[in-house]
Amino acid sequence: MAALKYAGLEDTDSEEELPPGWEERTTKDGWVYYANHLEEKTQWEHPKSGKRKRVAGDLPYGWEQETDENGQVYFVDHINKRTTYLDPRLAFTVEDNPAKPTTRQKYDGNTTAMEILQGRDLSGKVVIVTGANSGIGFETAKSLALHGACVILACRSLARGNEAVQRILGEWHKAKVEAMTLDLASLQSVQNFAEAFKSKNLPLHILICNAAVFAAPWSLTEDGLESTFQVNHLGHFYLVQLLEDVLRQSSPARVVMVSSESHRFSEIKDSSGKLDFSLLSPSKKEYWAMLAYNRSKLCNILFSNELNRRLSPHGVTSNSVHPGNMIYSSLHRNWWVYTLLFTLVRPFTKSMGLCCYGINFVGDLFLGFLSVFLWLLTLELR
Ligand SMILES: NC(=O)c1ccc[n+]([C@@H]2O[C@H](COP(=O)([O-])OP(=O)(O)OC[C@H]3O[C@@H](n4cnc5c(N)ncnc54)[C@H](OP(=O)(O)O)[C@@H]3O)[C@@H](O)[C@H]2O)c1
């Protein structure tokens, strides 16, 4: 009893508890009704609270709703191979009062990607995740695939992509996952990827632009542009242009740009306030790896906002997201100093298994200081 109390589950005579002889059921379209077996009658109102309710959300993954020969709704749990008349969503009902929902799912910095998707059936949804062979992209692709989505891992190395596919299949052999080649540092490769995807005649419900390089030494791509700018922004920009028609045809659809809080420490305008193209793809002399990354992340956000403005009337939304700071992925690999910093703060920041949409204070603070320091240093050097 004491344990129940501390768990917030005190043994009370809750007003939600049904009197003996009553049963809670749902209609085909999710309305909750109450059957009184003693008096053989049904009613919409809860016999104690008088509230009307309906179930919230979709059925959990693997469940299906059927109707028996008497018109009674029942539920099949294909994963555990069982059948029940009890709607599994009855634990998550909302009052029949749209202005005042009684349940609210809360997420924070400790919520995992799997928890975010819990209870969601994504079968029938097609998702592309760029840079899905490692880090945040891999966790995202895995979580979506384990909830039934068909996920395409768009990776610059097909071997690493296939290895990631095998890791997901190792968790659930029925996952619909496939690796395809996409090198964002080559506009030709982006075009080839888009064509290969379109030749599959699949819809596209979610496009997650996640791939990025960080702190990379200066180099030009085969298209003659600075690599960080092309990989992080322009390659994705081109990809979205090429897949826009499929996204529109698949609406409701969405684009997610994985950006970063560090976009705040950047500038892409010249002294007269106009966009300075030379800052976007700078020469070797003008190049500062951290600033190039920050600028590319600012481009992600500006692009996402404009994309949303243009496409949301057509059922395609776009959002940019900051996944949290200094998450120990492979992002730091280009410079040992970053590897050291990421390692030092690792115990205090989010792990790869955690969802990317919360706040991790130590990482934010650390990267904030670092970015301000580098920003001031750059101003000083100019
Ligand atoms: N980790 C953090 O603390 C943090 C913080 C803020 C924002 N982010 C953002 O989160 C996203 C994911 O980063 P992460 O931390 O998961 O890093 P990560 O583990 O290094 O993943 C980056 C992915 O991008 C891929 N990639 C690199 N160059 C590519 C190219 N030319 N074409 C296609 N794919 C390419 C990499 O593939 P290879 O393995 O083949 O190189 C890798 O799969 C990035 O957009 C990053 O800016 C991360």
mmCIF file of C-alpha atoms and ligand atoms in Angstrom, residues 130-138 154-157 160-161 181-186 189 209-214 227 230-232 236 257-262 293 296-297 300 321-333 342 349-350 352 356 360 367, ligand 1:
data_model
loop_
_atom_site.group_PDB
_atom_site.id
_atom_site.type_symbol
_atom_site.label_atom_id
_atom_site.label_comp_id
_atom_site.label_asym_id
_atom_site.label_seq_id
_atom_site.Cartn_x
_atom_site.Cartn_y
_atom_site.Cartn_z
ATOM 1 C CA THR A 130 19.911 11.178 -44.795
ATOM 2 C CA GLY A 131 23.120 10.209 -43.005
ATOM 3 C CA ALA A 132 21.285 7.344 -41.317
ATOM 4 C CA ASN A 133 24.241 4.985 -40.944
ATOM 5 C CA SER A 134 25.391 6.571 -37.691
ATOM 6 C CA GLY A 135 24.516 8.834 -34.778
ATOM 7 C CA ILE A 136 21.190 10.608 -34.548
ATOM 8 C CA GLY A 137 20.196 9.579 -38.077
ATOM 9 C CA PHE A 138 20.615 5.903 -37.240
ATOM 10 C CA ALA A 154 20.295 7.565 -47.589
ATOM 11 C CA CYS A 155 24.029 7.185 -46.981
ATOM 12 C CA ARG A 156 27.173 8.228 -48.802
ATOM 13 C CA SER A 157 28.675 4.777 -48.275
ATOM 14 C CA ARG A 160 27.975 1.536 -44.089
ATOM 15 C CA GLY A 161 24.291 1.968 -44.993
ATOM 16 C CA THR A 181 23.540 5.800 -51.986
ATOM 17 C CA LEU A 182 23.383 9.559 -51.463
ATOM 18 C CA ASP A 183 26.514 11.688 -51.365
ATOM 19 C CA LEU A 184 25.459 15.227 -50.588
ATOM 20 C CA ALA A 185 28.880 16.487 -51.640
ATOM 21 C CA SER A 186 27.930 15.650 -55.223
ATOM 22 C CA SER A 189 24.737 11.885 -56.664
ATOM 23 C CA CYS A 209 17.573 15.958 -43.692
ATOM 24 C CA ASN A 210 19.987 14.859 -40.990
ATOM 25 C CA ALA A 211 23.410 14.284 -42.583
ATOM 26 C CA ALA A 212 26.145 16.774 -41.790
ATOM 27 C CA VAL A 213 29.840 17.342 -41.396
ATOM 28 C CA PHE A 214 31.283 19.351 -38.519
ATOM 29 C CA SER A 227 32.126 21.077 -48.526
ATOM 30 C CA GLN A 230 27.214 21.836 -49.760
ATOM 31 C CA VAL A 231 26.826 18.745 -47.525
ATOM 32 C CA ASN A 232 24.893 20.408 -44.721
ATOM 33 C CA HIS A 236 19.659 18.902 -48.894
ATOM 34 C CA MET A 257 15.782 19.751 -41.141
ATOM 35 C CA VAL A 258 18.193 18.713 -38.392
ATOM 36 C CA SER A 259 19.852 22.015 -37.532
ATOM 37 C CA SER A 260 21.674 23.183 -34.418
ATOM 38 C CA GLU A 261 21.464 25.786 -31.694
ATOM 39 C CA SER A 262 24.919 26.949 -32.815
ATOM 40 C CA TYR A 293 29.115 24.737 -39.689
ATOM 41 C CA SER A 296 25.192 25.962 -42.773
ATOM 42 C CA LYS A 297 22.880 25.327 -39.797
ATOM 43 C CA ASN A 300 18.943 24.888 -42.710
ATOM 44 C CA VAL A 321 15.053 20.919 -35.009
ATOM 45 C CA HIS A 322 17.932 21.300 -32.580
ATOM 46 C CA PRO A 323 18.674 17.789 -31.340
ATOM 47 C CA GLY A 324 20.605 18.774 -28.209
ATOM 48 C CA ASN A 325 24.247 19.712 -27.813
ATOM 49 C CA MET A 326 27.402 17.633 -27.823
ATOM 50 C CA ILE A 327 25.651 14.306 -28.126
ATOM 51 C CA TYR A 328 28.396 11.714 -28.449
ATOM 52 C CA SER A 329 27.934 10.661 -32.095
ATOM 53 C CA SER A 330 30.641 10.648 -34.790
ATOM 54 C CA LEU A 331 30.219 14.373 -35.392
ATOM 55 C CA HIS A 332 33.400 15.323 -33.564
ATOM 56 C CA ARG A 333 35.630 13.020 -35.601
ATOM 57 C CA PHE A 342 32.706 15.642 -26.537
ATOM 58 C CA THR A 349 24.823 15.171 -22.136
ATOM 59 C CA LYS A 350 22.225 13.082 -23.861
ATOM 60 C CA MET A 352 22.334 8.462 -28.620
ATOM 61 C CA CYS A 356 16.698 14.569 -29.794
ATOM 62 C CA ASN A 360 20.574 19.164 -22.065
ATOM 63 C CA LEU A 367 28.766 24.742 -26.599
HETATM 64 N N1 LIG B 1 25.804 15.467 -32.061
HETATM 65 C C1 LIG B 1 25.440 16.657 -31.661
HETATM 66 O O1 LIG B 1 25.749 17.066 -30.537
HETATM 67 C C2 LIG B 1 24.652 17.565 -32.551
HETATM 68 C C3 LIG B 1 24.312 18.826 -32.069
HETATM 69 C C4 LIG B 1 23.573 19.684 -32.863
HETATM 70 C C5 LIG B 1 23.169 19.270 -34.117
HETATM 71 N N2 LIG B 1 23.515 18.047 -34.579
HETATM 72 C C6 LIG B 1 23.087 17.673 -35.930
HETATM 73 O O2 LIG B 1 22.577 16.346 -35.925
HETATM 74 C C7 LIG B 1 22.746 15.774 -37.219
HETATM 75 C C8 LIG B 1 23.325 14.375 -37.086
HETATM 76 O O3 LIG B 1 24.627 14.459 -36.542
HETATM 77 P P1 LIG B 1 25.256 13.314 -35.630
HETATM 78 O O4 LIG B 1 25.594 13.943 -34.354
HETATM 79 O O5 LIG B 1 24.397 12.108 -35.645
HETATM 80 O O6 LIG B 1 26.637 13.079 -36.399
HETATM 81 P P2 LIG B 1 27.259 11.802 -37.143
HETATM 82 O O7 LIG B 1 27.169 10.597 -36.287
HETATM 83 O O8 LIG B 1 28.603 12.240 -37.606
HETATM 84 O O9 LIG B 1 26.293 11.607 -38.393
HETATM 85 C C9 LIG B 1 26.420 12.383 -39.554
HETATM 86 C C10 LIG B 1 25.955 11.562 -40.737
HETATM 87 O O10 LIG B 1 26.064 12.365 -41.915
HETATM 88 C C11 LIG B 1 26.661 11.575 -42.921
HETATM 89 N N3 LIG B 1 27.331 12.343 -43.955
HETATM 90 C C12 LIG B 1 28.464 13.084 -43.844
HETATM 91 N N4 LIG B 1 28.815 13.564 -45.046
HETATM 92 C C13 LIG B 1 27.894 13.122 -45.923
HETATM 93 C C14 LIG B 1 27.723 13.261 -47.323
HETATM 94 N N5 LIG B 1 28.588 13.928 -48.077
HETATM 95 N N6 LIG B 1 26.645 12.694 -47.904
HETATM 96 C C15 LIG B 1 25.764 11.983 -47.170
HETATM 97 N N7 LIG B 1 25.885 11.785 -45.853
HETATM 98 C C16 LIG B 1 26.945 12.348 -45.252
HETATM 99 C C17 LIG B 1 27.659 10.685 -42.187
HETATM 100 O O11 LIG B 1 28.018 9.578 -43.001
HETATM 101 P P3 LIG B 1 29.460 8.864 -42.854
HETATM 102 O O12 LIG B 1 29.356 7.999 -41.634
HETATM 103 O O13 LIG B 1 29.616 8.119 -44.119
HETATM 104 O O14 LIG B 1 30.466 9.961 -42.689
HETATM 105 C C18 LIG B 1 26.830 10.311 -40.970
HETATM 106 O O15 LIG B 1 25.989 9.230 -41.271
HETATM 107 C C19 LIG B 1 23.636 16.746 -38.003
HETATM 108 O O16 LIG B 1 22.815 17.505 -38.848
HETATM 109 C C20 LIG B 1 24.228 17.635 -36.939
HETATM 110 O O17 LIG B 1 24.527 18.917 -37.414
HETATM 111 C C21 LIG B 1 24.247 17.179 -33.820
#
